[in-house]
XYZ file of C-alpha atoms in Angstrom:
561
model
C 1.439 -3.958 27.162
C 1.468 -0.218 29.779
C 4.521 1.051 29.690
C 5.853 3.420 31.965
C 8.296 6.141 31.816
C 10.483 8.095 34.094
C 12.370 10.802 33.923
C 13.477 10.869 29.466
C 13.264 14.438 28.165
C 10.806 14.265 25.390
C 12.567 13.663 22.309
C 12.445 15.019 18.055
C 13.572 12.031 16.267
C 15.939 12.826 13.495
C 16.576 10.763 10.160
C 20.077 11.922 9.575
C 22.778 9.031 9.958
C 26.122 8.530 7.899
C 26.411 4.801 8.075
C 29.730 5.062 6.842
C 30.835 3.064 3.333
C 33.482 1.320 4.564
C 33.973 -2.101 6.220
C 31.027 -4.038 6.595
C 27.210 -2.855 6.372
C 25.933 -2.715 9.945
C 23.554 -0.099 10.228
C 22.712 -1.060 13.796
C 24.436 2.050 14.990
C 23.636 4.185 13.376
C 19.645 2.785 14.080
C 20.281 3.447 17.821
C 22.157 6.824 17.614
C 18.560 7.558 15.794
C 15.722 6.091 16.948
C 17.283 4.762 20.506
C 19.017 6.697 22.028
C 16.633 9.864 22.231
C 14.161 8.037 24.057
C 16.828 6.782 26.935
C 18.317 10.533 27.568
C 16.982 11.708 30.975
C 15.961 14.950 32.025
C 17.995 14.946 34.998
C 21.589 14.417 34.034
C 22.220 13.134 37.779
C 19.721 9.944 37.621
C 18.930 7.896 33.906
C 15.424 7.456 31.801
C 13.312 4.739 32.537
C 11.409 2.629 30.802
C 9.124 -0.392 32.260
C 6.287 -2.560 31.739
C 3.212 -2.671 34.197
C 5.207 -5.093 36.036
C 8.325 -2.977 37.032
C 10.112 -4.785 34.085
C 12.978 -2.845 33.543
C 12.784 -2.296 29.018
C 15.516 -0.297 28.706
C 17.908 -2.639 27.185
C 15.358 -4.360 24.972
C 14.105 -0.907 23.277
C 15.667 -1.625 20.165
C 14.365 -5.144 19.785
C 11.300 -4.374 20.261
C 11.260 -1.119 17.740
C 12.937 -3.721 15.254
C 9.989 -6.533 15.009
C 8.312 -3.523 13.778
C 10.085 -4.100 10.783
C 9.232 -7.520 9.195
C 7.793 -8.636 6.148
C 3.762 -8.746 8.131
C 2.575 -6.402 10.112
C 3.291 -6.879 14.531
C -0.207 -6.518 16.013
C 0.874 -6.330 19.612
C 4.331 -4.709 18.609
C 2.797 -1.615 17.064
C 0.524 -0.901 19.824
C 3.450 -1.337 22.695
C 5.952 0.681 20.675
C 3.460 3.990 19.417
C 2.573 3.609 22.830
C 6.082 3.289 23.908
C 7.067 6.357 21.489
C 3.875 8.677 22.802
C 5.260 9.115 25.539
C 8.773 9.451 24.519
C 8.540 11.854 21.788
C 7.392 15.444 21.506
C 5.322 14.649 18.531
C 3.808 11.999 17.836
C 0.056 10.502 18.214
C -0.539 6.857 19.288
C -3.379 6.502 18.056
C -2.314 6.691 14.576
C -4.018 4.197 11.964
C -0.118 4.517 10.245
C 2.635 1.879 10.914
C 5.850 2.079 12.705
C 7.228 1.797 9.775
C 5.738 5.643 8.996
C 7.140 7.209 11.884
C 8.897 9.922 10.812
C 6.266 10.925 8.916
C 4.043 10.768 12.184
C 6.322 13.031 13.790
C 6.170 15.668 11.185
C 2.325 15.750 11.049
C 1.918 16.381 14.307
C 4.674 18.849 14.638
C 2.593 20.576 11.944
C -0.624 19.801 13.338
C -2.202 17.623 10.796
C -4.667 14.786 11.825
C -3.442 11.354 10.975
C -5.063 10.047 7.273
C -7.954 8.386 7.084
C -11.416 7.341 5.167
C -12.894 10.917 6.624
C -9.216 12.483 6.577
C -8.084 12.642 2.695
C -4.597 14.724 1.699
C -4.794 15.165 -2.172
C -1.483 16.681 -3.458
C -3.621 20.001 -4.686
C -4.373 20.496 -1.329
C -1.660 20.174 1.062
C 1.609 18.973 -1.222
C 1.420 22.316 -3.871
C 1.480 24.834 -0.798
C 3.821 22.669 1.577
C 6.560 23.340 -1.725
C 5.698 26.942 -2.084
C 5.640 27.532 1.172
C 8.968 25.991 1.688
C 9.934 27.242 -2.253
C 9.521 30.583 -0.164
C 11.187 30.387 3.169
C 8.025 30.575 4.439
C 6.956 26.885 5.385
C 9.347 23.725 7.616
C 10.343 20.525 5.638
C 8.972 18.907 8.441
C 5.347 20.006 6.376
C 6.183 19.303 2.175
C 7.913 16.001 3.695
C 4.454 15.488 6.318
C 2.418 16.308 2.702
C 3.931 13.716 0.075
C 4.003 11.032 3.139
C 0.341 11.857 3.974
C -0.770 11.943 0.672
C 1.239 9.376 -1.187
C 2.862 6.896 1.348
C 5.667 5.941 -1.150
C 7.991 3.001 0.593
C 10.891 4.708 -0.384
C 14.033 7.312 1.001
C 13.815 10.343 -0.717
C 16.188 13.150 -0.455
C 14.717 16.776 -1.489
C 16.214 19.235 -3.808
C 15.376 22.908 -3.278
C 15.675 23.029 -7.043
C 17.339 21.804 -10.543
C 20.421 24.042 -9.270
C 20.865 22.719 -5.544
C 20.739 19.359 -7.224
C 23.682 20.554 -9.161
C 25.610 22.098 -6.298
C 25.264 18.851 -5.080
C 26.524 17.304 -8.086
C 29.286 19.465 -7.883
C 30.368 18.524 -4.812
C 29.694 14.698 -4.790
C 32.426 14.832 -8.000
C 34.547 17.032 -6.051
C 34.761 14.026 -2.163
C 34.638 11.298 -5.379
C 38.122 12.092 -6.653
C 39.436 12.065 -3.212
C 38.444 8.224 -2.956
C 39.215 7.180 -6.767
C 41.808 4.943 -5.982
C 39.619 2.918 -3.480
C 36.507 2.648 -5.266
C 35.959 -0.283 -7.611
C 35.432 0.665 -11.230
C 31.682 -0.620 -11.302
C 31.005 2.299 -8.294
C 33.269 4.945 -10.637
C 31.024 3.887 -13.812
C 28.201 4.622 -11.944
C 28.748 7.838 -9.736
C 29.737 9.371 -14.058
C 25.985 8.397 -14.832
C 25.021 9.750 -11.763
C 26.762 13.145 -12.702
C 25.453 13.264 -15.422
C 21.118 13.396 -14.155
C 18.920 16.052 -14.753
C 17.166 17.130 -11.719
C 15.109 19.386 -13.409
C 11.513 17.244 -13.377
C 9.603 16.809 -10.233
C 11.147 13.009 -9.461
C 14.225 11.457 -10.876
C 14.444 7.815 -9.013
C 16.955 5.423 -8.526
C 17.059 1.756 -8.021
C 20.431 0.415 -5.815
C 18.938 -3.184 -4.035
C 17.263 -5.897 -4.882
C 16.974 -6.837 -1.783
C 18.072 -5.890 1.442
C 21.107 -8.291 0.956
C 22.707 -6.597 -2.341
C 24.695 -3.551 -3.077
C 26.778 -3.642 0.774
C 30.007 -4.360 -0.441
C 32.856 -2.212 0.934
C 32.370 1.281 -1.319
C 29.537 -0.131 -3.663
C 27.468 2.436 -5.107
C 24.308 2.500 -2.812
C 26.363 2.182 0.049
C 28.528 5.267 -1.673
C 26.078 7.560 -2.533
C 23.262 7.472 0.541
C 26.442 7.789 2.499
C 27.703 11.030 0.348
C 23.569 12.414 0.595
C 23.300 12.187 4.085
C 26.906 13.531 4.896
C 25.411 16.593 1.939
C 22.751 17.294 3.800
C 24.898 17.362 7.527
C 27.235 20.065 5.618
C 24.071 21.646 4.853
C 22.081 21.782 8.282
C 25.798 23.550 9.739
C 26.525 25.889 6.473
C 22.088 27.564 6.854
C 23.164 27.426 10.324
C 25.697 29.319 10.541
C 25.164 32.002 8.051
C 21.074 32.009 9.045
C 20.244 31.426 5.748
C 17.348 28.594 4.259
C 17.685 24.640 3.792
C 17.810 24.406 0.276
C 18.032 20.246 0.938
C 17.034 17.440 3.417
C 16.276 13.900 3.793
C 12.641 12.076 3.165
C 13.003 9.264 5.350
C 8.674 7.570 3.806
C 10.192 4.378 5.639
C 12.512 3.049 8.380
C 13.482 0.363 6.648
C 14.436 2.303 3.612
C 15.833 4.589 5.790
C 18.662 2.451 7.324
C 18.476 0.028 3.958
C 17.410 1.808 0.907
C 16.493 -0.609 -2.300
C 15.441 2.849 -3.738
C 15.980 6.589 -3.763
C 13.775 9.663 -4.995
C 15.055 12.726 -5.512
C 13.110 15.615 -5.353
C 12.458 18.927 -6.513
C 10.515 21.122 -3.835
C 10.720 24.390 -7.591
C 9.533 21.635 -10.111
C 6.263 20.768 -7.449
C 5.573 24.631 -6.513
C 4.898 25.381 -10.097
C 3.299 21.772 -11.108
C -0.160 21.092 -11.607
C -1.804 19.138 -9.018
C -2.584 16.169 -11.810
C 1.218 16.266 -12.852
C 2.453 15.841 -9.967
C -0.610 12.960 -8.560
C 0.260 11.371 -11.715
C 3.657 11.503 -10.679
C 4.198 9.973 -6.979
C 1.265 7.002 -8.624
C 4.119 6.566 -11.071
C 6.649 6.366 -8.527
C 4.089 3.807 -6.616
C 3.203 1.737 -8.864
C 7.085 1.140 -9.902
C 7.684 0.485 -6.229
C 4.839 -2.307 -6.052
C 6.261 -4.248 -9.367
C 7.609 -7.645 -8.925
C 10.693 -6.811 -11.225
C 13.402 -5.583 -9.220
C 16.308 -5.471 -11.975
C 19.379 -3.531 -10.909
C 22.848 -3.685 -12.976
C 26.170 -3.579 -11.855
C 26.729 -1.426 -14.897
C 24.040 1.174 -15.137
C 21.850 3.148 -13.316
C 18.128 1.255 -12.916
C 15.647 4.405 -13.012
C 13.066 2.898 -10.652
C 10.171 4.648 -12.709
C 11.785 3.214 -16.402
C 9.335 0.916 -16.891
C 5.576 2.408 -16.155
C 6.752 5.317 -17.844
C 7.358 3.225 -21.629
C 4.380 1.585 -20.162
C 2.854 4.786 -20.920
C 4.695 6.169 -23.424
C 3.430 2.639 -25.675
C 0.128 3.484 -24.487
C 0.135 7.333 -25.561
C 0.665 6.556 -29.092
C -1.011 3.911 -29.324
C -3.918 6.143 -28.481
C -2.826 8.828 -31.250
C -2.321 5.688 -33.984
C -5.962 4.042 -33.019
C -8.471 6.586 -32.032
C -11.172 5.693 -31.131
C -14.258 5.570 0.518
C -16.963 3.801 3.103
C -16.985 5.771 6.186
C -15.561 5.098 9.135
C -17.737 3.270 11.439
C -15.760 -0.064 11.082
C -13.711 0.315 14.401
C -17.689 -0.273 15.404
C -18.983 -3.773 13.696
C -19.046 -6.038 15.717
C -18.977 -9.836 14.143
C -21.755 -12.258 13.554
C -22.214 -14.745 16.461
C -22.958 -17.876 13.499
C -21.610 -18.866 10.638
C -23.924 -16.706 7.286
C -26.192 -18.440 5.750
C -26.687 -18.666 1.978
C -29.441 -16.219 1.823
C -26.971 -13.552 4.459
C -24.325 -13.684 2.057
C -26.284 -13.080 -0.999
C -28.247 -9.455 0.828
C -24.597 -8.439 1.134
C -23.662 -9.543 -2.416
C -26.724 -7.840 -4.117
C -25.516 -4.817 -1.339
C -22.018 -4.287 -2.935
C -23.460 -4.947 -6.119
C -26.222 -2.107 -5.988
C -23.789 0.522 -4.067
C -21.259 0.053 -7.194
C -24.113 0.749 -10.138
C -24.889 0.151 -13.478
C -22.143 -0.736 -16.281
C -21.691 -0.671 -19.723
C -20.853 -4.154 -20.812
C -20.541 -7.467 -18.133
C -21.791 -11.429 -17.791
C -24.390 -9.977 -15.007
C -27.192 -9.221 -16.894
C -30.128 -7.479 -15.584
C -33.006 -7.487 -17.306
C -36.352 -5.840 -16.379
C -40.145 -5.213 -17.451
C -42.760 -2.764 -17.441
C -45.722 -2.308 -18.565
C -46.286 0.756 -21.061
C -49.219 2.294 -23.476
C -46.275 3.449 -25.732
C -46.386 -0.170 -26.905
C -48.635 -2.403 -28.506
C -50.463 -5.537 -26.349
C -48.337 -8.224 -27.940
C -51.962 -10.924 -27.766
C -54.184 -7.566 -28.014
C -52.731 -5.461 -30.694
C -56.112 -3.823 -31.455
C -56.913 -2.663 -27.849
C -55.294 0.501 -27.384
C -56.576 0.109 -23.514
C -54.604 -2.708 -23.095
C -51.196 -1.619 -22.261
C -47.818 -3.724 -24.059
C -44.597 -4.550 -21.737
C -41.560 -3.196 -22.008
C -38.028 -5.379 -21.119
C -34.885 -3.253 -20.434
C -31.205 -4.673 -20.421
C -28.840 -3.202 -17.713
C -25.780 -4.493 -16.782
C -24.359 -4.951 -13.283
C -20.741 -5.382 -12.152
C -19.376 -8.342 -13.179
C -18.734 -10.992 -10.084
C -14.515 -12.554 -9.901
C -13.953 -14.958 -7.129
C -10.471 -15.609 -5.554
C -11.237 -18.899 -3.184
C -8.033 -19.838 -1.124
C -6.660 -22.827 -1.894
C -3.456 -22.720 0.575
C -2.326 -25.596 2.747
C -4.838 -24.623 5.490
C -7.883 -25.191 3.730
C -9.124 -28.909 3.341
C -11.040 -30.747 0.561
C -13.731 -30.398 2.541
C -13.996 -26.312 3.153
C -12.934 -25.741 -0.761
C -16.078 -28.205 -1.540
C -18.610 -26.091 0.430
C -17.175 -22.508 -0.721
C -17.480 -23.847 -4.296
C -21.275 -25.287 -3.735
C -22.126 -21.907 -1.679
C -20.965 -19.715 -4.465
C -22.709 -21.767 -7.243
C -26.055 -21.423 -5.046
C -25.758 -17.781 -5.322
C -24.669 -17.602 -9.102
C -27.515 -19.225 -9.726
C -29.845 -17.005 -7.555
C -28.810 -14.083 -9.519
C -28.333 -15.971 -12.669
C -24.795 -14.921 -13.461
C -21.628 -16.126 -14.799
C -18.289 -16.504 -12.336
C -14.349 -15.044 -13.195
C -12.913 -17.612 -10.925
C -9.339 -17.831 -9.881
C -8.154 -19.792 -7.431
C -4.893 -18.850 -5.004
C -2.103 -20.184 -2.365
C 0.873 -17.743 -2.776
C 0.480 -18.689 -6.377
C -2.119 -17.475 -8.607
C -3.900 -19.703 -10.674
C -4.909 -18.768 -14.246
C -8.535 -16.723 -14.453
C -11.297 -18.735 -15.488
C -15.100 -17.519 -16.743
C -17.344 -20.547 -15.782
C -20.713 -20.430 -17.133
C -23.889 -21.443 -14.699
C -26.430 -19.341 -16.627
C -29.016 -22.553 -17.558
C -27.112 -25.251 -16.080
C -27.299 -27.914 -12.566
C -25.944 -27.228 -9.763
C -24.627 -30.661 -10.729
C -23.310 -29.744 -14.505
C -21.538 -26.539 -12.706
C -19.297 -28.466 -10.089
C -18.426 -30.785 -12.592
C -17.061 -27.405 -14.448
C -15.257 -26.456 -11.380
C -13.392 -30.244 -10.643
C -11.868 -29.586 -13.644
C -10.034 -26.839 -13.029
C -6.868 -27.188 -12.122
C -6.289 -25.633 -8.293
C -3.147 -24.197 -6.953
C -1.553 -25.497 -4.155
C 0.971 -23.822 -1.097
C 1.269 -21.060 1.222
C -0.903 -17.859 1.039
C -0.519 -14.536 -0.277
C -2.957 -11.711 -0.868
C -0.882 -9.305 -2.461
C -0.958 -10.813 -5.751
C -4.215 -10.318 -5.733
C -4.350 -7.067 -4.847
C -1.925 -5.889 -8.131
C -3.680 -8.773 -10.260
C -7.034 -6.643 -9.867
C -5.109 -3.363 -9.855
C -3.087 -4.208 -12.859
C -6.221 -4.493 -15.265
C -8.788 -1.343 -15.383
C -11.060 -4.019 -16.952
C -10.708 -6.345 -13.197
C -10.687 -3.303 -10.935
C -14.767 -2.655 -11.922
C -15.386 -6.413 -11.069
C -16.993 -7.269 -7.406
C -13.837 -9.118 -6.415
C -14.661 -11.967 -3.526
C -11.846 -13.399 -1.435
C -13.397 -16.459 -0.045
C -10.613 -17.314 2.619
C -9.881 -18.561 6.175
C -8.307 -15.186 6.778
C -4.970 -17.320 7.763
C -2.769 -14.458 6.897
C -0.797 -11.109 8.249
C -0.003 -8.318 6.021
C 2.773 -6.212 4.866
C 4.007 -3.548 7.629
C 4.635 -1.737 4.502
C 1.528 0.536 3.068
C -0.158 -1.535 0.018
C -2.857 -0.037 -2.349
C -6.013 -2.260 -2.075
C -7.731 -2.192 -4.668
C -11.338 -0.974 -3.902
C -14.205 -3.597 -5.125
C -12.696 -6.210 -3.113
C -14.224 -8.110 -0.506
C -13.588 -10.874 1.784
C -15.514 -13.923 2.363
C -15.234 -16.636 5.349
C -14.563 -20.395 3.999
C -17.458 -23.051 4.910
C -17.447 -26.094 7.178
C -14.592 -24.798 9.470
C -14.928 -23.568 13.755
C -16.591 -20.122 13.643
C -15.056 -19.042 16.560
C -11.486 -19.695 15.012
C -12.437 -18.135 12.270
C -13.590 -15.091 13.410
C -10.116 -14.489 15.692
C -8.385 -14.601 12.527
C -10.456 -12.312 10.701
C -9.870 -9.549 13.308
C -6.464 -10.444 13.507
C -6.477 -9.603 9.924
C -8.694 -6.503 10.198
C -6.367 -4.943 12.962
C -3.853 -6.089 11.161
C -4.866 -3.920 7.998
C -5.798 -0.527 9.825
C -2.058 1.363 7.988
C -3.358 -0.129 4.230
C -7.675 0.358 4.619
C -8.927 1.591 8.154
C -12.548 0.762 7.086
C -11.677 -3.698 5.993
C -14.145 -4.867 8.553
C -16.856 -3.703 5.948
C -15.116 -5.979 3.534
C -15.355 -8.833 5.110
C -19.770 -10.097 4.026
C -21.396 -12.459 6.004
C -18.639 -11.644 8.526
C -20.655 -8.600 10.783
C -23.691 -7.289 11.366
């Protein structure tokens, strides 16, 4: 869609909002105030701002709905492109060509403000090169909070709402103010909220972060004076108060908002409190480990929110890490950016095409210490006697060396859109490839469920024998869900080292938030399906994956040339 904007004053969006903690929970007015009203402020006050499409139809009244369409459970490619074009024309600092989703618009705005190119396979952000310098500059008063925010957002992309404090002392100042404010409204607070606020006052922010779970989902903890509503309301009010004081006294700000994603800004399920001083004094490895732990906790499917005690976001991963460290003591012992240039095949791939692609990827991954994928090589050498004529020194012997290639793990889509014929064709294709490589396979079927992992021994067996074993394995059915496979692979270092191949029809859209895509996961098309329809679905999937893996097209084996 082509957007035409006239008489609009270029804006800078401010994430600060103060949704009341009384009455029904309604974030719509705050969304209007923060995201929509700045885009409609006229340059000439005597005439309204105008936003129209290519046909001249007025879009002014639809801006809110258009923006909100980008924050669903799955990525809406059309809305993303339209809203990015709109923001590119109405904001002072916004790159409409960014690969990041609209949900991260505040991060894109902060990045543009600080002349930071968007992250990509060729533009990498790290704690050492970006987060540490930004934290030191903010602590010293020589840097801007937007640079610190953009450095964390571009490096780690956490799907949460954050608040930064200059130091643990600044956080203590907030707790004192919070206690004073809540005392005045003590009679209106439910006992559970009072208990949680008292527990919150006992928190310390001496480490890099402190993170809390405040909601199970968007419909949870929205009652009047709930802990989630009161805490966010007070944090936003405190930031607003600090801004006013620093403006009057001409001092440095010591608290601010980190709006990593728009959905979490208005209805946060988790909060991350950030100590800038601790970041400035920490090592890059410690910062990376801390934020990876936050992201790991956010991606965990298990979320337990208590009404009687604070639920810390990272408590389970930290406990698991401590247990692993204790066990170790007790028992010693990127693709480039050519993705957009990749062309899709005009005809379905043959078995040989897929075999070549799989072999290429395996060779690129290199050797491993041990696997089911055994690679034997034989070479002539005079260092060993000839087996048939050991007394003749002019005849070389032979040495056989054994090496191991990465294991091959297959995930076959068995959702409702995959017919029995599609499944059988896919399995037979994989059997032929496995026999050609002479390897055993790890196998799961998946829909919106994931079957139990099994290892299929294909060595020295006929195709009919292997197919008979496949048919004995129960397969799941239902909808389609890829992220469960991503989490399943990322949860195990052993599975991360395998070549994972998902055989699917690509009829799925990824979530609008950034996810951790496995490094060695590739995709192959189902057989016995209409090829042009399959290519259309694969293109849609690749386009909608730009915020997660911009080079996804190069992972589509047998699909591209």
